[in-house]
PDB file of C-alpha atoms in Angstrom:
ATOM      1  CA  MET Y   1    -121.542  93.345 -22.689  1.00 38.00           C
ATOM      2  CA  THR Y   2    -118.766  90.768 -22.347  1.00 57.00           C
ATOM      3  CA  ASP Y   3    -117.209  89.839 -19.057  1.00 80.00           C
ATOM      4  CA  ILE Y   4    -113.668  90.999 -18.388  1.00 87.00           C
ATOM      5  CA  PRO Y   5    -111.369  87.943 -18.371  1.00 94.00           C
ATOM      6  CA  THR Y   6    -109.881  86.943 -15.031  1.00 96.00           C
ATOM      7  CA  VAL Y   7    -106.123  86.374 -15.110  1.00 97.00           C
ATOM      8  CA  THR Y   8    -104.452  84.361 -12.359  1.00 97.00           C
ATOM      9  CA  VAL Y   9    -101.118  82.706 -11.703  1.00 97.00           C
ATOM     10  CA  ALA Y  10    -101.341  79.015 -12.563  1.00 96.00           C
ATOM     11  CA  LEU Y  11    -100.591  76.555  -9.806  1.00 94.00           C
ATOM     12  CA  PRO Y  12     -98.070  73.751 -10.325  1.00 93.00           C
ATOM     13  CA  GLU Y  13    -100.866  71.194  -9.973  1.00 95.00           C
ATOM     14  CA  ASP Y  14    -102.611  72.796 -12.987  1.00 96.00           C
ATOM     15  CA  ARG Y  15     -99.649  72.059 -15.253  1.00 97.00           C
ATOM     16  CA  THR Y  16    -101.088  69.006 -17.062  1.00 97.00           C
ATOM     17  CA  ARG Y  17    -104.491  70.512 -17.833  1.00 97.00           C
ATOM     18  CA  LEU Y  18    -102.990  73.840 -18.921  1.00 98.00           C
ATOM     19  CA  LEU Y  19    -100.511  72.108 -21.218  1.00 98.00           C
ATOM     20  CA  ASP Y  20    -103.576  70.412 -22.733  1.00 98.00           C
ATOM     21  CA  THR Y  21    -105.064  73.874 -23.352  1.00 98.00           C
ATOM     22  CA  LEU Y  22    -101.878  74.820 -25.206  1.00 98.00           C
ATOM     23  CA  VAL Y  23    -102.038  71.628 -27.281  1.00 98.00           C
ATOM     24  CA  LEU Y  24    -105.592  72.523 -28.329  1.00 98.00           C
ATOM     25  CA  GLY Y  25    -104.661  76.148 -28.923  1.00 97.00           C
ATOM     26  CA  PHE Y  26    -101.747  75.270 -31.193  1.00 97.00           C
ATOM     27  CA  ALA Y  27    -103.555  72.459 -33.063  1.00 97.00           C
ATOM     28  CA  ALA Y  28    -103.775  74.563 -36.244  1.00 95.00           C
ATOM     29  CA  ASP Y  29    -100.632  76.637 -35.675  1.00 97.00           C
ATOM     30  CA  PRO Y  30     -98.360  76.634 -38.743  1.00 96.00           C
ATOM     31  CA  MET Y  31     -95.101  76.025 -36.852  1.00 95.00           C
ATOM     32  CA  ALA Y  32     -96.470  73.487 -34.363  1.00 96.00           C
ATOM     33  CA  ARG Y  33     -98.036  71.421 -37.132  1.00 96.00           C
ATOM     34  CA  TRP Y  34     -94.966  71.709 -39.361  1.00 96.00           C
ATOM     35  CA  LEU Y  35     -93.012  70.193 -36.481  1.00 94.00           C
ATOM     36  CA  ALA Y  36     -95.674  67.502 -35.997  1.00 96.00           C
ATOM     37  CA  PRO Y  37     -97.803  67.100 -39.128  1.00 96.00           C
ATOM     38  CA  ASP Y  38     -99.156  63.728 -37.976  1.00 96.00           C
ATOM     39  CA  ALA Y  39    -102.194  64.347 -35.735  1.00 97.00           C
ATOM     40  CA  ASN Y  40    -101.599  61.332 -33.500  1.00 97.00           C
ATOM     41  CA  THR Y  41     -97.968  62.287 -32.943  1.00 96.00           C
ATOM     42  CA  TYR Y  42     -98.916  65.899 -32.219  1.00 97.00           C
ATOM     43  CA  LEU Y  43    -101.597  64.913 -29.689  1.00 97.00           C
ATOM     44  CA  ARG Y  44     -99.335  62.329 -28.049  1.00 97.00           C
ATOM     45  CA  LEU Y  45     -96.201  64.491 -27.748  1.00 97.00           C
ATOM     46  CA  GLY Y  46     -97.383  68.112 -27.992  1.00 97.00           C
ATOM     47  CA  ALA Y  47     -97.712  68.628 -24.232  1.00 98.00           C
ATOM     48  CA  ALA Y  48     -94.191  67.273 -23.672  1.00 97.00           C
ATOM     49  CA  LEU Y  49     -92.782  69.637 -26.287  1.00 97.00           C
ATOM     50  CA  PHE Y  50     -94.591  72.653 -24.825  1.00 97.00           C
ATOM     51  CA  ASP Y  51     -93.540  71.666 -21.305  1.00 98.00           C
ATOM     52  CA  ALA Y  52     -89.906  71.530 -22.422  1.00 97.00           C
ATOM     53  CA  PHE Y  53     -90.244  74.863 -24.221  1.00 96.00           C
ATOM     54  CA  GLY Y  54     -91.975  76.885 -21.501  1.00 97.00           C
ATOM     55  CA  GLY Y  55     -92.889  74.640 -18.579  1.00 97.00           C
ATOM     56  CA  LYS Y  56     -90.388  76.246 -16.223  1.00 97.00           C
ATOM     57  CA  ALA Y  57     -92.912  79.086 -15.950  1.00 98.00           C
ATOM     58  CA  PHE Y  58     -94.903  76.832 -13.595  1.00 97.00           C
ATOM     59  CA  GLU Y  59     -91.897  76.618 -11.269  1.00 95.00           C
ATOM     60  CA  HIS Y  60     -91.368  80.398 -11.246  1.00 96.00           C
ATOM     61  CA  GLY Y  61     -94.973  81.564 -10.791  1.00 97.00           C
ATOM     62  CA  THR Y  62     -94.999  83.042 -14.300  1.00 98.00           C
ATOM     63  CA  ALA Y  63     -97.513  80.709 -15.922  1.00 98.00           C
ATOM     64  CA  TYR Y  64    -100.701  82.732 -16.298  1.00 98.00           C
ATOM     65  CA  THR Y  65    -104.186  81.527 -17.068  1.00 98.00           C
ATOM     66  CA  ALA Y  66    -107.281  83.404 -18.183  1.00 97.00           C
ATOM     67  CA  ASN Y  67    -110.717  82.258 -17.053  1.00 97.00           C
ATOM     68  CA  ASP Y  68    -109.395  79.188 -15.234  1.00 95.00           C
ATOM     69  CA  GLY Y  69    -107.596  77.562 -18.145  1.00 96.00           C
ATOM     70  CA  ALA Y  70    -109.516  78.835 -21.159  1.00 97.00           C
ATOM     71  CA  ALA Y  71    -106.237  80.454 -22.233  1.00 98.00           C
ATOM     72  CA  VAL Y  72    -102.652  80.110 -21.039  1.00 98.00           C
ATOM     73  CA  ALA Y  73     -99.429  82.109 -21.322  1.00 98.00           C
ATOM     74  CA  LEU Y  74     -96.104  80.686 -20.205  1.00 98.00           C
ATOM     75  CA  TRP Y  75     -93.612  83.489 -19.545  1.00 98.00           C
ATOM     76  CA  LEU Y  76     -89.995  82.808 -18.662  1.00 98.00           C
ATOM     77  CA  PRO Y  77     -88.431  85.444 -16.418  1.00 97.00           C
ATOM     78  CA  PRO Y  78     -84.949  86.808 -17.098  1.00 97.00           C
ATOM     79  CA  GLY Y  79     -82.275  84.142 -16.701  1.00 95.00           C
ATOM     80  CA  VAL Y  80     -84.706  81.214 -17.086  1.00 97.00           C
ATOM     81  CA  GLU Y  81     -84.573  79.127 -20.254  1.00 94.00           C
ATOM     82  CA  GLY Y  82     -86.488  76.202 -21.663  1.00 95.00           C
ATOM     83  CA  ASP Y  83     -85.199  72.661 -21.367  1.00 95.00           C
ATOM     84  CA  ASP Y  84     -83.219  72.397 -24.613  1.00 91.00           C
ATOM     85  CA  GLU Y  85     -82.335  68.738 -24.102  1.00 94.00           C
ATOM     86  CA  ALA Y  86     -85.968  67.699 -23.589  1.00 95.00           C
ATOM     87  CA  MET Y  87     -87.025  69.879 -26.527  1.00 92.00           C
ATOM     88  CA  MET Y  88     -84.563  68.195 -28.849  1.00 89.00           C
ATOM     89  CA  GLU Y  89     -85.475  64.694 -27.602  1.00 93.00           C
ATOM     90  CA  THR Y  90     -89.196  65.326 -28.095  1.00 95.00           C
ATOM     91  CA  SER Y  91     -88.674  67.065 -31.445  1.00 90.00           C
ATOM     92  CA  ALA Y  92     -86.679  64.086 -32.709  1.00 89.00           C
ATOM     93  CA  GLN Y  93     -89.757  61.909 -32.090  1.00 93.00           C
ATOM     94  CA  MET Y  94     -92.194  64.365 -33.702  1.00 94.00           C
ATOM     95  CA  VAL Y  95     -90.513  65.990 -36.661  1.00 93.00           C
ATOM     96  CA  PRO Y  96     -90.407  64.193 -40.005  1.00 94.00           C
ATOM     97  CA  PRO Y  97     -86.801  63.200 -40.782  1.00 93.00           C
ATOM     98  CA  GLU Y  98     -86.700  65.345 -43.920  1.00 93.00           C
ATOM     99  CA  ALA Y  99     -87.484  68.484 -41.832  1.00 94.00           C
ATOM    100  CA  LEU Y 100     -84.918  67.941 -39.046  1.00 92.00           C
ATOM    101  CA  GLY Y 101     -82.231  70.056 -40.717  1.00 93.00           C
ATOM    102  CA  ASP Y 102     -84.633  72.922 -41.341  1.00 95.00           C
ATOM    103  CA  MET Y 103     -85.873  72.668 -37.745  1.00 93.00           C
ATOM    104  CA  ALA Y 104     -82.307  72.901 -36.401  1.00 92.00           C
ATOM    105  CA  ALA Y 105     -81.695  75.976 -38.578  1.00 95.00           C
ATOM    106  CA  VAL Y 106     -84.919  77.628 -37.341  1.00 95.00           C
ATOM    107  CA  PHE Y 107     -84.044  76.926 -33.695  1.00 92.00           C
ATOM    108  CA  GLY Y 108     -80.522  78.247 -34.264  1.00 92.00           C
ATOM    109  CA  GLU Y 109     -81.786  81.475 -35.744  1.00 94.00           C
ATOM    110  CA  MET Y 110     -84.264  81.852 -32.892  1.00 93.00           C
ATOM    111  CA  GLU Y 111     -81.236  81.919 -30.575  1.00 92.00           C
ATOM    112  CA  THR Y 112     -79.545  84.658 -32.614  1.00 93.00           C
ATOM    113  CA  HIS Y 113     -82.627  86.908 -32.402  1.00 94.00           C
ATOM    114  CA  HIS Y 114     -83.138  86.383 -28.665  1.00 93.00           C
ATOM    115  CA  PRO Y 115     -82.011  89.543 -26.842  1.00 94.00           C
ATOM    116  CA  GLN Y 116     -78.773  89.271 -24.889  1.00 92.00           C
ATOM    117  CA  GLU Y 117     -79.875  91.652 -22.130  1.00 94.00           C
ATOM    118  CA  ALA Y 118     -82.140  90.585 -19.269  1.00 96.00           C
ATOM    119  CA  CYS Y 119     -85.678  90.281 -20.621  1.00 97.00           C
ATOM    120  CA  TRP Y 120     -88.936  88.429 -20.224  1.00 98.00           C
ATOM    121  CA  TYR Y 121     -89.587  85.726 -22.828  1.00 98.00           C
ATOM    122  CA  LEU Y 122     -92.977  84.462 -23.975  1.00 98.00           C
ATOM    123  CA  PRO Y 123     -92.479  81.030 -25.546  1.00 97.00           C
ATOM    124  CA  LEU Y 124     -96.179  80.070 -25.548  1.00 98.00           C
ATOM    125  CA  ILE Y 125     -99.603  81.692 -25.418  1.00 98.00           C
ATOM    126  CA  ALA Y 126    -102.836  80.146 -26.676  1.00 97.00           C
ATOM    127  CA  ALA Y 127    -106.534  79.857 -26.035  1.00 97.00           C
ATOM    128  CA  ASP Y 128    -108.677  76.761 -26.193  1.00 97.00           C
ATOM    129  CA  PRO Y 129    -110.403  77.162 -29.604  1.00 96.00           C
ATOM    130  CA  ALA Y 130    -113.775  76.881 -27.842  1.00 96.00           C
ATOM    131  CA  HIS Y 131    -112.997  80.218 -26.149  1.00 96.00           C
ATOM    132  CA  LEU Y 132    -111.541  82.289 -29.007  1.00 93.00           C
ATOM    133  CA  GLY Y 133    -112.721  85.856 -29.487  1.00 92.00           C
ATOM    134  CA  GLN Y 134    -113.279  86.536 -25.782  1.00 94.00           C
ATOM    135  CA  GLY Y 135    -110.291  88.825 -25.234  1.00 95.00           C
ATOM    136  CA  LEU Y 136    -108.351  86.195 -23.310  1.00 97.00           C
ATOM    137  CA  GLY Y 137    -105.079  86.660 -25.188  1.00 96.00           C
ATOM    138  CA  GLY Y 138    -105.254  90.410 -24.739  1.00 96.00           C
ATOM    139  CA  ALA Y 139    -105.917  90.040 -21.016  1.00 97.00           C
ATOM    140  CA  LEU Y 140    -102.949  87.690 -20.648  1.00 98.00           C
ATOM    141  CA  MET Y 141    -100.690  90.079 -22.576  1.00 97.00           C
ATOM    142  CA  LYS Y 142    -101.834  93.086 -20.538  1.00 97.00           C
ATOM    143  CA  HIS Y 143    -101.159  91.253 -17.282  1.00 97.00           C
ATOM    144  CA  ALA Y 144     -97.664  90.105 -18.251  1.00 97.00           C
ATOM    145  CA  THR Y 145     -96.540  93.345 -19.870  1.00 97.00           C
ATOM    146  CA  ALA Y 146     -97.555  95.166 -16.683  1.00 97.00           C
ATOM    147  CA  VAL Y 147     -95.104  92.904 -14.818  1.00 96.00           C
ATOM    148  CA  CYS Y 148     -92.404  93.736 -17.386  1.00 97.00           C
ATOM    149  CA  ASP Y 149     -93.109  97.443 -16.963  1.00 97.00           C
ATOM    150  CA  GLU Y 150     -93.033  97.251 -13.154  1.00 97.00           C
ATOM    151  CA  GLN Y 151     -89.555  95.758 -13.452  1.00 97.00           C
ATOM    152  CA  GLY Y 152     -88.466  98.111 -16.231  1.00 97.00           C
ATOM    153  CA  LEU Y 153     -87.525  95.166 -18.467  1.00 97.00           C
ATOM    154  CA  PRO Y 154     -88.014  94.411 -22.157  1.00 98.00           C
ATOM    155  CA  ALA Y 155     -89.892  91.393 -23.488  1.00 98.00           C
ATOM    156  CA  TYR Y 156     -89.394  89.078 -26.441  1.00 98.00           C
ATOM    157  CA  LEU Y 157     -91.432  86.457 -28.306  1.00 98.00           C
ATOM    158  CA  GLU Y 158     -91.609  84.664 -31.640  1.00 97.00           C
ATOM    159  CA  SER Y 159     -94.953  84.718 -33.428  1.00 97.00           C
ATOM    160  CA  SER Y 160     -95.613  81.496 -35.272  1.00 95.00           C
ATOM    161  CA  ASN Y 161     -98.887  82.737 -36.751  1.00 94.00           C
ATOM    162  CA  ILE Y 162     -99.249  85.954 -38.764  1.00 94.00           C
ATOM    163  CA  ARG Y 163    -102.784  86.394 -37.381  1.00 93.00           C
ATOM    164  CA  ASN Y 164    -101.358  86.988 -33.898  1.00 95.00           C
ATOM    165  CA  VAL Y 165     -98.870  89.709 -34.850  1.00 97.00           C
ATOM    166  CA  SER Y 166    -101.442  92.503 -34.470  1.00 96.00           C
ATOM    167  CA  LEU Y 167    -102.269  91.340 -30.917  1.00 95.00           C
ATOM    168  CA  TYR Y 168     -98.614  91.576 -29.964  1.00 97.00           C
ATOM    169  CA  GLN Y 169     -98.223  94.932 -31.690  1.00 97.00           C
ATOM    170  CA  ARG Y 170    -101.154  96.330 -29.681  1.00 97.00           C
ATOM    171  CA  HIS Y 171     -99.135  95.461 -26.581  1.00 97.00           C
ATOM    172  CA  GLY Y 172     -95.993  97.222 -27.750  1.00 97.00           C
ATOM    173  CA  PHE Y 173     -94.080  94.481 -29.584  1.00 98.00           C
ATOM    174  CA  GLU Y 174     -92.349  95.210 -32.886  1.00 98.00           C
ATOM    175  CA  VAL Y 175     -91.383  92.687 -35.559  1.00 98.00           C
ATOM    176  CA  MET Y 176     -87.582  92.280 -35.712  1.00 96.00           C
ATOM    177  CA  GLY Y 177     -87.493  90.208 -38.890  1.00 96.00           C
ATOM    178  CA  GLU Y 178     -88.461  86.792 -40.194  1.00 97.00           C
ATOM    179  CA  ILE Y 179     -87.059  83.323 -39.628  1.00 97.00           C
ATOM    180  CA  GLN Y 180     -87.655  80.724 -42.330  1.00 96.00           C
ATOM    181  CA  HIS Y 181     -85.587  77.782 -43.556  1.00 95.00           C
ATOM    182  CA  GLY Y 182     -86.405  75.249 -46.257  1.00 95.00           C
ATOM    183  CA  SER Y 183     -89.896  73.888 -45.742  1.00 93.00           C
ATOM    184  CA  SER Y 184     -90.556  75.748 -42.471  1.00 96.00           C
ATOM    185  CA  PRO Y 185     -93.298  78.329 -42.073  1.00 96.00           C
ATOM    186  CA  VAL Y 186     -92.269  81.893 -41.218  1.00 97.00           C
ATOM    187  CA  LEU Y 187     -91.552  82.733 -37.590  1.00 97.00           C
ATOM    188  CA  ARG Y 188     -91.508  86.416 -36.611  1.00 98.00           C
ATOM    189  CA  PRO Y 189     -89.286  87.432 -33.681  1.00 98.00           C
ATOM    190  CA  MET Y 190     -90.809  90.401 -31.843  1.00 98.00           C
ATOM    191  CA  TYR Y 191     -89.350  92.733 -29.226  1.00 98.00           C
ATOM    192  CA  ARG Y 192     -90.938  95.087 -26.724  1.00 98.00           C
ATOM    193  CA  ALA Y 193     -88.598  97.721 -25.343  1.00 97.00           C
ATOM    194  CA  ALA Y 194     -88.398  98.374 -21.602  1.00 95.00           C
ATOM    195  CA  ARG Y 195     -90.763 101.052 -20.314  1.00 93.00           C
TER     196      ARG Y 195
END
C-alpha cells in the first residue's frame, strides 16, 4: 500500500529549492527544452524563467508542494499574472535566435486562449523525476481544484506534454485546442469549468 501524499502550502523561504524541483521536473519537457535546448543554459536560467512565469504564487500562498518538495504546483489566483518583463528577458537569454519569432507567436496565442473571466491559472506543475509514479501530481491537482470549487471559479492551464493531458482530464479539464508555431512543440490549452 502506498502512502497518501501530503500537500502543503509552500513557504516563501522554500522558493529556491522548489524552483529547483520544477527545473528537474521539466528537464525533459518538450516546450521547456525547445525554449532552452542547451543543457547548461537550461540549468542556469530555468529557475529564473519558472519564477517569472509562476513565482508570484509564493507571494499569494498558492504555491503547493507534495511530500515536502517532491512535487510542486504554482497556481496563480484570479487577477494575478506572471512577470511578463522578466519572462521575456530570461527567454531572450535562453531561446535560440532562430526560434524567437515562433516563441513570441506561441506566447501570443497563449494569451488569446486564456479565459477573460476570473479564474485560477496553473502555469507550472512538476515532480522531481526521482519521485514520479507516486500520485504526487494527482494530489496537487485534487488540492487546488478543491480550492477552485470552494470559490466557484474555473481553472485554466496549458499542457506542454501530451502525457500529462489525461491527468488534467481526470481532474475535470478539457482540451480547448492546440497551439503550435514553426518549430515549436504542441501546447494544449485546457479549461475546467466552475463547479
